[in-house]
Coordinates of C-alpha atoms and ligand atoms in Angstrom, one line a residue:
M17 CA 58.1 104.4 51.5
P18 CA 58.9 107.8 53.0
R19 CA 59.7 108.2 56.6
M20 CA 57.2 110.5 58.2
K21 CA 56.0 111.8 61.5
G22 CA 52.4 110.8 62.3
A23 CA 51.4 114.4 62.2
E24 CA 52.8 114.7 58.7
V25 CA 50.9 111.6 57.6
I26 CA 47.7 113.2 58.8
S27 CA 48.3 116.6 57.3
E28 CA 49.6 115.2 54.0
Y29 CA 46.6 113.0 53.7
L30 CA 44.2 116.0 54.3
I31 CA 46.1 117.9 51.6
D32 CA 45.9 114.9 49.2
S33 CA 42.2 114.7 49.9
K34 CA 41.8 118.4 49.0
I35 CA 40.7 119.4 52.4
P36 CA 41.6 123.1 52.4
Y37 CA 40.9 123.9 56.1
V38 CA 41.5 122.6 59.6
F39 CA 39.2 124.4 62.1
G40 CA 41.1 123.8 65.3
L41 CA 41.8 124.9 68.7
C42 CA 45.1 124.3 70.5
G43 CA 46.0 122.3 73.6
H44 CA 49.1 120.6 74.8
G45 CA 47.8 117.4 73.2
N46 CA 47.8 118.7 69.6
V47 CA 50.8 121.0 69.5
G48 CA 52.7 118.3 67.5
I49 CA 50.3 118.5 64.6
L50 CA 49.9 122.3 64.9
D51 CA 53.6 122.5 64.2
T52 CA 53.2 120.3 61.1
L53 CA 50.3 122.4 59.9
Y54 CA 52.6 125.4 60.3
Q55 CA 55.1 123.8 57.9
A56 CA 52.3 123.1 55.5
R57 CA 50.5 126.4 55.9
D58 CA 50.7 127.3 52.2
R59 CA 48.7 124.2 51.4
I60 CA 46.2 123.9 54.2
T61 CA 44.8 126.7 56.3
L62 CA 44.3 126.6 60.1
V63 CA 41.4 128.7 61.3
S64 CA 41.3 128.8 65.1
P65 CA 38.1 130.0 66.7
R66 CA 37.7 130.7 70.3
H67 CA 35.7 127.6 71.2
E68 CA 35.7 124.0 70.0
Q69 CA 31.9 124.1 69.5
V70 CA 32.4 126.8 66.9
A71 CA 35.1 124.9 65.1
A72 CA 32.7 121.9 64.6
H73 CA 29.7 124.0 63.7
M74 CA 31.9 125.7 61.1
A75 CA 33.0 122.4 59.6
D76 CA 29.4 121.2 59.6
A77 CA 28.2 124.3 57.7
Y78 CA 31.1 124.2 55.3
F79 CA 30.2 120.7 54.3
R80 CA 26.5 121.5 53.9
V81 CA 27.4 124.4 51.4
R82 CA 30.0 122.6 49.3
H83 CA 29.4 118.9 50.0
E84 CA 33.2 118.7 50.6
P85 CA 34.4 118.0 54.1
V86 CA 36.9 119.7 56.3
A87 CA 38.6 118.6 59.5
T88 CA 38.5 119.9 63.0
L89 CA 41.3 119.6 65.5
T90 CA 40.9 119.6 69.2
S91 CA 43.1 118.7 72.1
C92 CA 42.7 115.9 74.7
G93 CA 40.1 115.9 77.4
P94 CA 38.1 119.1 77.9
G95 CA 38.8 120.6 74.4
S96 CA 37.5 117.5 72.7
C97 CA 34.6 117.2 75.1
N98 CA 33.5 120.6 73.8
I99 CA 32.7 119.1 70.4
V100 CA 30.2 116.5 71.6
M101 CA 27.2 118.6 71.0
P102 CA 28.1 119.9 67.5
L103 CA 29.0 116.4 66.5
A104 CA 25.6 115.2 67.6
L105 CA 24.1 117.9 65.6
A106 CA 26.1 117.0 62.5
L107 CA 25.3 113.3 62.9
S108 CA 21.6 113.9 63.2
D109 CA 21.6 116.2 60.2
S110 CA 23.9 113.9 58.1
S111 CA 26.8 116.3 57.8
A112 CA 30.3 115.1 57.3
L113 CA 33.4 116.3 59.1
L114 CA 36.6 114.7 60.3
A115 CA 37.0 115.4 64.0
I116 CA 40.7 114.9 64.8
T117 CA 41.0 114.7 68.6
A118 CA 44.2 114.4 70.6
N119 CA 44.8 112.0 73.4
V120 CA 47.4 111.3 76.1
P121 CA 50.7 109.5 75.1
T122 CA 50.2 105.7 74.9
S123 CA 53.0 105.2 77.4
Q124 CA 50.9 107.0 80.0
F125 CA 47.6 105.2 79.2
N126 CA 45.9 104.2 82.5
R127 CA 48.2 106.2 84.8
S128 CA 45.7 109.1 84.9
P129 CA 48.0 111.6 83.3
F130 CA 46.7 115.2 82.8
Q131 CA 43.3 115.1 81.0
E132 CA 43.0 111.4 80.4
I133 CA 39.5 109.9 80.7
N134 CA 40.2 106.4 82.2
K135 CA 37.5 105.5 84.7
H136 CA 36.6 102.4 82.7
F137 CA 39.1 102.1 80.0
Q138 CA 42.4 103.8 78.9
A139 CA 42.3 107.0 76.9
D140 CA 38.6 106.6 76.7
F141 CA 37.6 109.6 74.6
P142 CA 36.2 107.3 71.8
N143 CA 33.7 106.1 74.3
I144 CA 32.5 109.6 75.0
I145 CA 32.2 110.4 71.4
R146 CA 30.8 107.1 70.2
P147 CA 27.1 107.8 70.1
V148 CA 27.6 111.1 68.2
V149 CA 29.8 109.9 65.3
K150 CA 29.5 107.3 62.5
R151 CA 32.7 105.7 63.9
S152 CA 35.7 106.5 66.0
F153 CA 39.2 105.3 65.1
Q154 CA 42.1 105.3 67.6
P155 CA 45.4 104.5 65.9
T156 CA 48.0 103.9 68.5
R157 CA 51.0 103.6 66.2
V158 CA 52.1 105.7 63.2
D159 CA 51.9 102.6 61.0
M160 CA 48.2 102.4 61.9
L161 CA 47.4 105.8 60.5
P162 CA 47.2 105.1 56.8
L163 CA 44.4 102.5 57.2
A164 CA 42.6 104.6 59.9
L165 CA 42.7 107.7 57.7
R166 CA 41.4 105.9 54.6
Q167 CA 38.7 104.1 56.5
A168 CA 37.7 107.2 58.5
T169 CA 37.2 109.4 55.4
T170 CA 35.5 106.7 53.5
T171 CA 33.0 106.1 56.3
M172 CA 32.4 109.8 56.7
L173 CA 31.4 110.3 53.0
S174 CA 29.8 107.0 52.0
G175 CA 26.1 106.1 52.3
R176 CA 24.5 108.6 54.6
P177 CA 27.3 111.1 55.4
G178 CA 28.2 112.0 59.0
P179 CA 31.0 113.0 61.3
V180 CA 33.9 110.6 62.0
N181 CA 36.5 110.7 64.8
L182 CA 40.2 110.1 64.5
D183 CA 41.6 110.0 68.1
V184 CA 45.3 110.4 68.1
P185 CA 47.6 109.9 71.2
F186 CA 50.2 112.6 71.6
N187 CA 53.2 110.4 70.7
V188 CA 51.6 109.2 67.5
F189 CA 51.7 112.8 66.2
Q190 CA 55.4 112.9 67.0
E191 CA 56.8 109.5 66.2
E192 CA 58.1 108.5 62.8
D193 CA 57.7 105.5 60.7
D194 CA 58.0 104.4 57.0
V195 CA 54.6 104.7 55.6
E196 CA 52.8 104.4 52.4
M197 CA 50.3 107.2 51.9
P198 CA 46.8 105.9 51.6
R199 CA 44.6 106.8 48.6
P200 CA 42.3 109.8 49.3
A201 CA 38.7 108.9 50.1
P202 CA 36.2 108.9 47.3
A203 CA 34.1 112.1 47.1
L204 CA 30.6 112.3 48.4
N205 CA 28.2 110.5 46.0
A206 CA 31.1 108.6 44.3
Q207 CA 29.1 105.5 44.8
R208 CA 25.3 105.5 44.3
S209 CA 22.8 102.8 45.0
G210 CA 19.7 102.4 42.9
A211 CA 16.3 100.6 43.0
S212 CA 15.7 97.4 41.1
P213 CA 13.7 97.5 37.9
D214 CA 10.8 95.7 39.6
E215 CA 10.7 98.3 42.4
I216 CA 10.7 101.1 39.9
A217 CA 7.9 99.6 37.9
A218 CA 5.9 99.0 41.1
C219 CA 6.5 102.7 42.1
V220 CA 5.3 104.0 38.8
D221 CA 2.2 101.8 38.9
L222 CA 1.3 103.3 42.3
I223 CA 2.1 106.9 41.1
L224 CA 0.0 106.6 38.0
K225 CA -2.9 105.1 40.0
A226 CA -2.8 107.9 42.6
K227 CA -5.4 110.6 42.5
R228 CA -3.8 112.8 45.3
P229 CA 0.0 112.2 45.3
V230 CA 2.6 114.3 47.1
I231 CA 6.3 114.1 47.2
F232 CA 8.1 114.7 50.6
V233 CA 11.7 115.6 50.1
G234 CA 14.4 115.7 52.8
H235 CA 18.1 116.3 53.3
G236 CA 18.7 113.1 51.3
V237 CA 17.7 114.9 48.1
T238 CA 20.0 117.8 48.9
L239 CA 22.9 115.5 49.7
S240 CA 22.5 113.5 46.6
E241 CA 22.3 116.7 44.5
A242 CA 19.1 115.7 42.9
S243 CA 17.5 119.1 42.4
R244 CA 17.5 119.0 38.6
E245 CA 16.0 115.5 38.5
L246 CA 13.4 116.4 41.2
T247 CA 12.3 119.5 39.3
E248 CA 12.0 117.6 36.0
F249 CA 10.0 114.8 37.6
V250 CA 7.7 117.2 39.5
H251 CA 7.1 119.3 36.4
R252 CA 6.5 116.3 34.2
M253 CA 4.1 114.5 36.7
Q254 CA 2.6 117.7 38.2
I255 CA 3.0 116.3 41.8
P256 CA 3.2 118.9 44.6
V257 CA 6.2 118.8 46.9
I258 CA 6.5 119.2 50.7
S259 CA 9.9 119.8 52.1
S260 CA 11.7 119.1 55.3
P261 CA 13.9 122.1 56.4
N262 CA 17.1 120.6 55.1
G263 CA 15.5 119.6 51.8
M264 CA 14.4 123.2 51.1
G265 CA 15.3 124.7 47.8
T266 CA 15.8 121.3 46.0
L267 CA 12.6 122.5 44.3
D268 CA 12.6 126.3 44.0
M269 CA 10.1 127.3 46.7
T270 CA 8.6 129.9 44.5
D271 CA 7.4 127.1 42.2
P272 CA 3.6 126.8 42.3
L273 CA 4.1 123.1 43.1
S274 CA 6.2 123.8 46.2
L275 CA 4.1 123.6 49.3
G276 CA 6.7 124.3 52.0
F277 CA 7.3 122.6 55.3
I278 CA 4.8 120.4 57.1
G279 CA 4.0 119.9 60.8
R280 CA 3.0 122.3 63.5
N281 CA 5.3 125.0 62.2
G282 CA 4.7 124.2 58.5
A283 CA 2.6 125.8 55.9
Y284 CA -1.1 125.1 55.8
P285 CA -1.1 123.8 52.1
A286 CA 1.6 121.3 53.1
N287 CA -0.4 119.9 56.0
E288 CA -3.6 119.9 54.0
A289 CA -1.9 118.0 51.1
G290 CA -0.2 115.6 53.5
R291 CA -3.3 114.7 55.4
H292 CA -5.5 114.4 52.2
A293 CA -3.0 112.6 50.0
D294 CA -3.6 109.0 48.8
L295 CA 0.1 108.5 48.0
V296 CA 3.2 110.0 49.6
I297 CA 6.6 109.5 47.9
A298 CA 9.1 110.3 50.6
I299 CA 12.7 110.7 49.3
G300 CA 15.6 111.1 51.7
A301 CA 13.1 112.3 54.4
R302 CA 12.6 110.7 57.7
F303 CA 9.2 111.7 59.3
D304 CA 10.6 113.1 62.5
D305 CA 8.1 114.3 65.1
R306 CA 8.2 117.9 64.0
S307 CA 7.5 117.0 60.3
A308 CA 4.8 114.5 61.2
S309 CA 2.8 116.3 63.9
S310 CA 4.3 113.9 66.4
W311 CA 2.8 111.0 64.4
M312 CA -0.7 111.8 65.5
P313 CA -2.9 110.8 62.5
G314 CA -4.8 113.4 60.6
Y315 CA -2.7 116.5 61.4
S316 CA 0.1 116.0 58.8
W317 CA -0.2 112.5 57.4
N318 CA -2.7 109.7 57.4
F319 CA -0.7 106.5 57.1
P320 CA -1.5 103.7 56.6
H321 CA -4.7 105.0 54.9
T322 CA -2.3 106.8 52.6
K323 CA 0.1 104.6 50.6
L324 CA 3.8 105.3 51.2
I325 CA 6.8 104.9 48.9
H326 CA 9.8 105.5 51.1
V327 CA 13.3 105.9 49.6
D328 CA 16.5 106.4 51.6
V329 CA 20.1 105.4 51.6
D330 CA 19.9 104.5 55.3
P331 CA 18.0 101.3 56.0
A332 CA 17.5 102.5 59.6
E333 CA 15.1 105.2 58.3
L334 CA 13.0 103.0 56.1
G335 CA 9.9 102.1 58.2
R336 CA 11.3 103.7 61.4
N337 CA 8.0 105.6 61.9
Y338 CA 5.7 104.5 59.2
P339 CA 6.0 101.1 57.5
P340 CA 6.2 101.8 53.8
D341 CA 4.1 100.0 51.1
I342 CA 7.3 100.1 49.0
G343 CA 10.5 100.7 50.8
I344 CA 13.5 101.3 48.6
L345 CA 17.2 101.5 49.7
A346 CA 18.5 103.9 47.1
D347 CA 20.2 107.2 46.5
A348 CA 17.7 109.9 45.8
R349 CA 19.2 111.1 42.5
T350 CA 19.5 107.6 41.1
F351 CA 16.0 106.8 42.1
L352 CA 14.6 110.0 40.5
R353 CA 16.5 109.3 37.3
Q354 CA 15.1 105.8 37.2
L355 CA 11.6 107.2 37.7
L356 CA 12.2 109.7 34.9
S357 CA 13.2 107.0 32.5
E358 CA 10.3 104.7 33.5
T359 CA 7.7 107.5 33.3
E360 CA 9.1 108.6 29.9
K361 CA 8.4 105.1 28.6
R362 CA 4.9 105.1 29.8
S363 CA 4.0 108.7 28.7
P364 CA 1.4 109.4 31.4
K365 CA -1.5 111.8 30.9
R366 CA -1.3 114.3 33.7
D367 CA -4.8 115.8 33.6
A368 CA -5.7 113.0 35.9
L369 CA -4.5 115.3 38.8
K370 CA -6.6 118.3 37.8
A371 CA -9.0 118.0 40.7
W372 CA -6.2 117.5 43.2
L373 CA -4.2 120.5 41.9
A374 CA -7.3 122.6 42.1
D375 CA -7.6 121.6 45.8
V376 CA -4.0 122.4 46.4
G377 CA -4.3 125.8 44.7
A378 CA -7.3 126.6 46.8
W379 CA -5.4 125.8 50.0
Q380 CA -2.5 127.9 48.8
R381 CA -4.8 130.9 48.2
E382 CA -6.5 130.5 51.6
W383 CA -3.1 130.5 53.3
E384 CA -1.8 133.4 51.3
K385 CA -4.9 135.5 52.2
F386 CA -4.5 134.6 55.9
I387 CA -0.8 135.4 56.2
K388 CA -0.3 138.2 53.7
P389 CA -1.6 141.2 55.7
N390 CA 0.8 140.5 58.5
F391 CA 3.8 140.7 56.2
E392 CA 3.0 144.2 55.4
I393 CA 2.6 145.6 58.9
H394 CA 5.2 148.2 60.1
A395 CA 5.8 148.1 63.9
S396 CA 8.2 148.5 66.7
P397 CA 9.3 146.1 68.0
I398 CA 9.2 144.5 64.6
R399 CA 6.7 141.8 63.7
P400 CA 8.4 138.5 63.0
E401 CA 6.9 138.0 59.5
R402 CA 8.4 141.4 58.6
V403 CA 11.9 140.2 59.4
V404 CA 11.5 137.2 57.2
A405 CA 9.9 139.2 54.4
D406 CA 12.6 141.9 54.4
C407 CA 15.4 139.3 54.4
Q408 CA 13.7 137.6 51.5
S409 CA 13.4 140.9 49.5
V410 CA 17.0 142.0 50.2
L411 CA 19.0 138.8 49.7
P412 CA 19.8 137.5 46.3
P413 CA 18.6 133.9 45.5
D414 CA 22.0 132.4 46.0
A415 CA 22.6 133.9 49.4
I416 CA 23.0 131.4 52.2
L417 CA 21.0 131.5 55.4
C418 CA 22.6 129.8 58.4
C419 CA 19.7 129.4 60.9
D420 CA 19.8 128.9 64.6
V421 CA 17.3 127.4 66.9
G422 CA 14.1 128.9 68.5
V423 CA 10.9 130.6 67.6
N424 CA 12.9 132.7 65.1
H425 CA 13.7 129.5 63.2
N426 CA 10.0 128.5 63.3
W427 CA 9.2 131.6 61.4
Y428 CA 11.8 130.9 58.8
M429 CA 10.7 127.3 58.4
Q430 CA 7.2 128.5 57.8
F431 CA 7.8 131.4 55.5
W432 CA 11.3 131.3 53.9
K433 CA 11.4 130.5 50.3
A434 CA 14.7 128.9 49.4
R435 CA 15.4 129.2 45.7
H436 CA 18.3 126.8 45.5
P437 CA 19.5 123.7 47.4
Q438 CA 22.2 124.2 50.1
T439 CA 21.1 127.8 50.7
M440 CA 19.2 127.3 53.9
L441 CA 21.2 125.5 56.6
N442 CA 19.2 124.3 59.6
S443 CA 20.2 122.9 62.9
W444 CA 17.3 120.4 62.7
G445 CA 17.6 116.9 64.1
F446 CA 19.5 117.8 67.3
S447 CA 18.7 121.5 67.2
G448 CA 21.8 122.6 69.0
M449 CA 21.9 126.3 69.8
G450 CA 24.9 128.2 68.3
F451 CA 24.9 126.4 64.9
G452 CA 23.4 129.5 63.1
A453 CA 25.8 132.0 64.6
A454 CA 28.9 129.8 64.4
G455 CA 28.1 127.9 61.2
A456 CA 27.8 131.1 59.2
L457 CA 31.6 131.5 59.5
G458 CA 32.2 128.0 57.9
A459 CA 29.5 128.7 55.3
K460 CA 31.2 131.9 54.2
L461 CA 34.5 130.2 53.9
A462 CA 32.8 127.6 51.7
A463 CA 31.1 130.3 49.5
P464 CA 33.3 133.4 49.8
D465 CA 31.5 135.2 46.9
R466 CA 28.0 134.8 48.2
P467 CA 26.3 136.7 51.0
V468 CA 26.0 134.6 54.1
V469 CA 23.5 135.7 56.8
S470 CA 23.1 134.1 60.2
I471 CA 19.7 134.2 61.6
T472 CA 20.2 133.7 65.3
G473 CA 18.2 134.3 68.5
D474 CA 19.5 136.5 71.3
G475 CA 19.7 133.4 73.3
C476 CA 21.6 131.4 70.7
F477 CA 24.0 134.3 69.9
A478 CA 24.8 134.8 73.6
M479 CA 26.0 131.1 73.7
V480 CA 28.8 131.8 71.1
P481 CA 29.4 135.6 71.1
H482 CA 33.2 135.0 70.5
V483 CA 32.3 134.2 66.8
L484 CA 32.8 138.0 66.5
C485 CA 36.5 137.6 67.3
T486 CA 37.0 134.9 64.7
A487 CA 35.2 136.9 62.0
V488 CA 37.6 139.8 62.7
E489 CA 40.8 137.7 63.0
Y490 CA 40.2 135.9 59.7
N491 CA 38.2 138.6 58.0
I492 CA 35.1 136.5 57.4
P493 CA 32.4 138.9 56.3
V494 CA 29.2 137.3 57.6
V495 CA 26.1 139.2 58.7
W496 CA 24.5 138.2 61.9
V497 CA 20.8 139.1 62.3
V498 CA 20.3 138.8 66.0
W499 CA 16.5 138.2 66.5
N500 CA 16.3 139.9 69.8
N501 CA 13.1 139.2 71.7
F502 CA 14.7 139.3 75.2
G503 CA 14.4 135.7 76.0
W504 CA 14.4 132.1 75.2
V505 CA 11.0 132.7 73.8
S506 CA 10.3 129.4 72.1
I507 CA 10.6 127.8 75.5
R508 CA 8.7 130.6 77.2
D509 CA 5.8 130.0 74.8
I510 CA 5.7 126.3 75.9
Q511 CA 5.3 127.5 79.5
L512 CA 2.6 129.9 78.5
G513 CA 0.7 127.4 76.5
M514 CA 1.1 124.3 78.6
F515 CA 1.9 125.4 82.2
G516 CA -0.7 127.9 83.1
G517 CA 1.1 130.9 81.7
R518 CA 3.9 130.8 84.3
E519 CA 7.1 132.1 82.9
H520 CA 10.1 130.9 84.9
G521 CA 13.7 131.0 83.8
T522 CA 12.9 131.7 80.1
M523 CA 13.0 135.5 79.8
F524 CA 16.1 137.7 80.4
H525 CA 15.5 140.0 83.3
A526 CA 17.7 142.0 85.6
G527 CA 17.0 143.2 89.1
A528 CA 14.3 142.6 91.6
N529 CA 11.6 144.2 89.5
K530 CA 12.5 142.1 86.5
T531 CA 13.4 144.7 84.0
P532 CA 13.9 143.1 80.6
Y533 CA 17.7 142.8 80.1
N534 CA 20.1 141.9 77.3
P535 CA 23.5 143.1 76.5
D536 CA 23.7 145.9 73.9
F537 CA 24.5 143.5 71.1
A538 CA 25.7 146.3 68.8
A539 CA 28.0 147.7 71.4
W540 CA 29.2 144.1 72.1
A541 CA 30.0 143.7 68.4
R542 CA 31.7 147.0 68.1
G543 CA 33.8 146.1 71.2
A544 CA 35.1 143.1 69.2
G545 CA 35.8 145.3 66.1
V546 CA 32.6 144.3 64.2
D547 CA 30.3 147.0 62.8
A548 CA 26.8 146.9 64.0
I549 CA 23.4 148.6 63.9
T550 CA 20.5 148.3 66.4
V551 CA 17.2 148.1 64.5
T552 CA 14.0 148.7 66.5
K553 CA 11.6 149.9 63.8
S554 CA 10.6 147.8 60.8
E555 CA 11.0 150.7 58.5
D556 CA 14.8 150.5 59.1
L557 CA 15.4 146.9 58.7
K558 CA 15.7 146.6 54.9
G559 CA 18.1 149.5 54.6
A560 CA 20.3 148.2 57.5
L561 CA 20.5 144.7 55.9
E562 CA 21.3 146.1 52.5
H563 CA 24.0 148.2 54.0
A564 CA 25.5 145.3 56.0
I565 CA 25.7 143.1 53.0
K566 CA 27.2 145.7 50.8
A567 CA 29.8 146.6 53.4
N568 CA 31.3 143.1 52.8
K569 CA 32.8 142.9 56.2
P570 CA 31.6 141.2 59.4
Y571 CA 28.4 143.0 60.5
L572 CA 25.9 142.5 63.2
L573 CA 22.3 143.7 63.2
D574 CA 20.6 143.7 66.6
V575 CA 16.9 143.4 65.5
H576 CA 14.3 143.9 68.2
V577 CA 11.4 141.6 67.4
D578 CA 8.0 141.3 69.1
A579 CA 8.0 138.3 71.5
E580 CA 4.2 138.3 71.7
V581 CA 3.4 137.4 68.1
R582 CA 3.4 133.6 67.7
P583 CA 3.8 131.6 64.5
P584 CA 0.4 130.3 63.4
S585 CA 0.4 126.5 63.9
T586 CA -1.0 124.5 61.0
G587 CA -0.3 121.0 62.4
A588 CA 0.4 119.8 65.9
W589 CA 3.3 118.8 68.1
Q590 CA 3.0 116.7 71.3
L591 CA 5.2 116.1 74.3
P592 CA 3.5 113.2 76.0
P593 CA 1.8 113.3 78.5
T594 CA 1.0 117.0 78.1
P595 CA -1.9 117.6 75.8
H596 CA -1.2 119.0 72.4
K597 CA -3.0 122.1 70.9
E598 CA -5.2 122.1 67.9
P599 CA -3.9 124.0 64.9
V600 CA -4.6 127.7 64.8
F601 CA -5.2 127.5 61.0
G602 CA -6.7 124.4 59.4
K603 CA -7.9 121.4 61.2
R604 CA -7.3 117.7 61.6
Y605 CA -8.7 115.5 58.9
L606 CA -9.3 111.8 59.5
P607 CA -10.6 109.7 56.6
D608 CA -13.5 107.7 57.8
I609 CA -13.0 104.8 55.4
A610 CA -10.8 101.7 55.6
P611 CA -7.2 102.0 54.4
A612 CA -6.9 102.5 50.7
K613 CA -6.4 99.3 48.7
Ligands
TPP728 C1 22.6 124.0 73.4 C2 21.1 124.0 73.6 N1 20.6 124.4 74.8 C3 19.3 124.4 75.0 C4 18.4 124.2 74.0 C5 16.9 124.3 74.3 N2 16.4 125.4 73.6 C6 15.8 125.3 72.4 S1 15.3 126.8 71.7 C7 15.8 127.6 73.1 C8 15.7 129.1 73.2 C9 16.3 129.8 72.1 O1 16.4 131.2 72.4 P1 16.7 132.3 71.4 O2 18.0 132.0 70.7 O3 16.6 133.6 72.0 O4 15.5 132.1 70.3 P2 14.0 132.5 70.4 O5 13.2 131.2 70.7 O6 13.8 133.5 71.5 O7 13.7 133.0 69.1 C10 16.4 126.7 74.0 C11 16.9 127.1 75.3 C12 18.9 123.8 72.8 N3 18.2 123.5 71.7 N4 20.3 123.8 72.6
MG729 MG1 15.1 135.0 72.0

């Protein structure tokens, strides 16, 4: 057994586990392991952004692109407190990262040394972080590290992936012991669960009986890398597919059977299909409020009138919002493979769905006719649809979009057509601002040969503008498209819609007469050493984006977008007790008969 410092045990374990990066920020608490990472710098790379939030968003996005985790490193106290929000984001979007946090020396526990949190318990950072990680481990001796490391990484990657915390007191980095290095954790998807033969037979019975089936795919399909199986099943069975944001691209969204996202900011054909379906097969999707029109019947779904097959690796998701007719605890790819072999045996005739597919086709054409003209309008400031359309026409199918939060994201959810899985990264469940601008750096490190474009609002970008410095320091050529509408417009729109049109604290103004204000984002970027262009006319956007991507260096486009054009709602969203609005396009449908037998 070699004698090693605790910090060496950790860094050697990361290297053995093929973790190529630590995204970390220094503090007195973690200098011990920084020194070890210096010794190992040929085998593991430290990237040090200017804010811990950025480090964790980068790790989250890195995982989403490659399905391989990296680690973050933060110091004790405030530095580690800065990763709470991005960890919550990663947890709610099922993204794995190993968050190594430092703590005070064990010999000083409970004496209130510099940066200890100890009001209720010694070195109590695990209690701060507890709700936002799958588990927190706090090894207090070097000989506890091997087990903690193996358990932490296994927990992070098994079942539904998510962030895990390893909280390490200062002395544990420094002290030595004789240790046996633990075995690296199994990779994501090394273990897969499946349905029982009876469950599969029951599912296929329901599927073959259905006259109006739809599949609803979520992040679980992306995470289990089931795109090929999904596509084969969908083509064989001719069942249309609705996607949650993080499931997008598991079926090429230019496929005629792809209906897009559902809910208020979804596409009309998806909501029409969802509310008229007689069977929904939900795979790795969780019916959150935004993809279920806040669970109000008739806008997106009509359970229990509609039958539900719900498949997930996480038992907490099965039946959380809608009790399934068949609930299956299984990995998405395994389940789809099982469906493929069962349907192959039964050789179904698919003209049974002719009438349903004709309805779906009619909804798609209606929607297309409604939206198309706006995609072609040239204007200044630029119409939102135009920004989406120009990105779509400039970017190659394997380009990666790292999206931030806000009305800009609503437009992308409604209209972006992801061609491949893991190409549209969304800050979805927790919707923390800054993920798009910061995550893009991690996404680019994960896919250095593909264009990575951050779609970020002016509000989001201004939360993490120091990403510019990191891109320059490490030469990470991402392109930021700053969707500049001079305000926190998604929230402004709630005020306009629900609070008598009174804007307060949601637009960016300067001075007594409220002149619209924002920094000159392009100048800001140039000040940091990043090339930049301000785009105010739609005619200039395509060329600017092409140029930025070709430049193959960090680039920022400050794109002035019309704040007064709103995405057309096709479902609903409710914040009780305020009343919701009816869809702008399409309408609620409530079947007037008893639940289907
Ligand atoms: C960290 C964080 N703070 C606040 C919010 C609430 N919030 C959601 S969207 C939004 C405004 C986003 O503004 P911007 O980036 O300019 O996007 P826009 O809606 O204008 O397109 C805010 C404040 C949040 N989701 N995350
Ligand atoms: Mg804005």
